[in-house]
Amino acid sequence: MIPAGERWKEDGSLRPAFEDLIGAGAILSYLDGNLSPEAKVAVATFQAFQQDLLGYLKKCSSGKELIEKGFESDVQLSAAYNVSDCVPLFTDNAYVNSRLHT
């Protein structure tokens, strides 16, 4: 799991991405095994914000940017978790339903 972030347009400096950290924490919270300190931070962050994911995602930099550009439904979709039993598999340069490739 690598929550990557992005670069600020103004000066090119790295902007940690709240949504990446939350997403990594959500996935990691369901995995068994030993977690690195960084992974534990991601899980703790997800758990801390889990009760109002949509509210916090709307307030983060990327959420505000998407809403300003008319993509609020994307922000709403990103706040949904545990809604699918499909795990995407990256095959031949595209994501496919892993259940179709078992």
mmCIF file of C-alpha atoms in Angstrom:
data_model
loop_
_atom_site.group_PDB
_atom_site.id
_atom_site.type_symbol
_atom_site.label_atom_id
_atom_site.label_comp_id
_atom_site.label_asym_id
_atom_site.label_seq_id
_atom_site.Cartn_x
_atom_site.Cartn_y
_atom_site.Cartn_z
ATOM 1 C CA MET A 1 0.000 0.000 0.000
ATOM 2 C CA ILE A 2 1.470 3.311 -1.055
ATOM 3 C CA PRO A 3 -0.700 6.376 -0.431
ATOM 4 C CA ALA A 4 1.159 8.593 -2.867
ATOM 5 C CA GLY A 5 -0.225 12.104 -2.708
ATOM 6 C CA GLU A 6 0.291 14.602 -5.482
ATOM 7 C CA ARG A 7 2.149 17.775 -6.320
ATOM 8 C CA TRP A 8 0.764 21.256 -5.681
ATOM 9 C CA LYS A 9 0.238 23.061 -8.982
ATOM 10 C CA GLU A 10 1.612 26.334 -7.620
ATOM 11 C CA ASP A 11 5.113 25.229 -6.630
ATOM 12 C CA GLY A 12 5.402 21.503 -7.363
ATOM 13 C CA SER A 13 5.874 20.570 -3.709
ATOM 14 C CA LEU A 14 4.448 17.279 -2.452
ATOM 15 C CA ARG A 15 0.952 17.373 -0.988
ATOM 16 C CA PRO A 16 0.125 14.359 1.142
ATOM 17 C CA ALA A 17 -3.265 13.118 0.022
ATOM 18 C CA PHE A 18 -5.779 12.635 2.821
ATOM 19 C CA GLU A 19 -7.946 10.499 0.544
ATOM 20 C CA ASP A 20 -5.009 8.182 -0.259
ATOM 21 C CA LEU A 21 -4.235 7.717 3.424
ATOM 22 C CA ILE A 22 -7.900 7.021 4.229
ATOM 23 C CA GLY A 23 -8.194 4.548 1.341
ATOM 24 C CA ALA A 24 -5.032 2.703 2.354
ATOM 25 C CA GLY A 25 -6.225 2.558 5.959
ATOM 26 C CA ALA A 26 -9.621 1.204 4.914
ATOM 27 C CA ILE A 27 -8.038 -1.644 2.953
ATOM 28 C CA LEU A 28 -5.353 -2.373 5.542
ATOM 29 C CA SER A 29 -7.918 -2.503 8.343
ATOM 30 C CA TYR A 30 -9.267 -5.731 6.824
ATOM 31 C CA LEU A 31 -5.922 -7.486 6.323
ATOM 32 C CA ASP A 32 -4.415 -9.950 8.763
ATOM 33 C CA GLY A 33 -0.762 -9.957 9.684
ATOM 34 C CA ASN A 34 1.813 -7.587 11.049
ATOM 35 C CA LEU A 35 1.548 -3.979 9.983
ATOM 36 C CA SER A 36 4.378 -1.513 9.610
ATOM 37 C CA PRO A 37 4.175 1.672 11.700
ATOM 38 C CA GLU A 38 3.116 3.548 8.556
ATOM 39 C CA ALA A 39 0.335 1.060 7.899
ATOM 40 C CA LYS A 40 -0.824 1.351 11.513
ATOM 41 C CA VAL A 41 -1.054 5.123 11.095
ATOM 42 C CA ALA A 42 -3.183 4.655 7.964
ATOM 43 C CA VAL A 43 -5.532 2.265 9.797
ATOM 44 C CA ALA A 44 -5.806 4.588 12.811
ATOM 45 C CA THR A 45 -6.545 7.535 10.526
ATOM 46 C CA PHE A 46 -9.259 5.614 8.688
ATOM 47 C CA GLN A 47 -10.832 4.527 11.977
ATOM 48 C CA ALA A 48 -10.725 8.085 13.346
ATOM 49 C CA PHE A 49 -12.602 9.512 10.333
ATOM 50 C CA GLN A 50 -14.737 6.479 9.446
ATOM 51 C CA GLN A 51 -17.951 7.793 11.030
ATOM 52 C CA ASP A 52 -18.083 10.830 8.703
ATOM 53 C CA LEU A 53 -15.971 9.913 5.684
ATOM 54 C CA LEU A 54 -18.057 11.930 3.257
ATOM 55 C CA GLY A 55 -17.913 15.043 5.400
ATOM 56 C CA TYR A 56 -14.145 14.899 5.717
ATOM 57 C CA LEU A 57 -13.569 13.972 2.083
ATOM 58 C CA LYS A 58 -15.610 17.015 1.055
ATOM 59 C CA LYS A 59 -13.357 19.203 3.233
ATOM 60 C CA CYS A 60 -9.978 17.895 2.037
ATOM 61 C CA SER A 61 -8.097 19.611 -0.797
ATOM 62 C CA SER A 62 -8.963 17.049 -3.461
ATOM 63 C CA GLY A 63 -12.594 16.874 -2.382
ATOM 64 C CA LYS A 64 -13.007 20.648 -2.604
ATOM 65 C CA GLU A 65 -11.292 20.664 -5.992
ATOM 66 C CA LEU A 66 -13.563 17.911 -7.356
ATOM 67 C CA ILE A 67 -16.700 19.608 -6.037
ATOM 68 C CA GLU A 68 -15.646 22.939 -7.607
ATOM 69 C CA LYS A 69 -15.239 21.139 -10.955
ATOM 70 C CA GLY A 70 -18.698 19.557 -10.730
ATOM 71 C CA PHE A 71 -17.667 16.077 -9.594
ATOM 72 C CA GLU A 72 -19.315 15.911 -6.180
ATOM 73 C CA SER A 73 -20.781 12.517 -7.064
ATOM 74 C CA ASP A 74 -17.193 11.190 -7.345
ATOM 75 C CA VAL A 75 -16.502 12.389 -3.806
ATOM 76 C CA GLN A 76 -19.681 10.677 -2.614
ATOM 77 C CA LEU A 77 -18.657 7.451 -4.342
ATOM 78 C CA SER A 78 -15.217 7.590 -2.743
ATOM 79 C CA ALA A 79 -16.795 7.664 0.725
ATOM 80 C CA ALA A 80 -18.612 4.362 0.155
ATOM 81 C CA TYR A 81 -16.803 1.350 1.571
ATOM 82 C CA ASN A 82 -17.698 -2.303 2.023
ATOM 83 C CA VAL A 83 -20.172 -1.992 -0.833
ATOM 84 C CA SER A 84 -18.616 -4.485 -3.247
ATOM 85 C CA ASP A 85 -17.209 -7.976 -3.007
ATOM 86 C CA CYS A 86 -15.212 -7.522 -6.211
ATOM 87 C CA VAL A 87 -11.455 -7.126 -6.034
ATOM 88 C CA PRO A 88 -10.015 -5.509 -9.159
ATOM 89 C CA LEU A 89 -7.095 -7.299 -10.768
ATOM 90 C CA PHE A 90 -4.618 -5.399 -12.962
ATOM 91 C CA THR A 91 -4.207 -7.554 -16.072
ATOM 92 C CA ASP A 92 -3.016 -6.594 -19.562
ATOM 93 C CA ASN A 93 -2.805 -2.911 -18.599
ATOM 94 C CA ALA A 94 -6.412 -2.739 -17.352
ATOM 95 C CA TYR A 95 -8.407 -3.482 -14.211
ATOM 96 C CA VAL A 96 -10.749 -6.445 -14.483
ATOM 97 C CA ASN A 97 -13.076 -8.292 -12.103
ATOM 98 C CA SER A 98 -10.847 -10.821 -10.326
ATOM 99 C CA ARG A 99 -13.751 -13.282 -9.968
ATOM 100 C CA LEU A 100 -13.777 -13.664 -13.741
ATOM 101 C CA HIS A 101 -10.068 -14.644 -13.742
ATOM 102 C CA THR A 102 -9.877 -17.324 -11.048
#
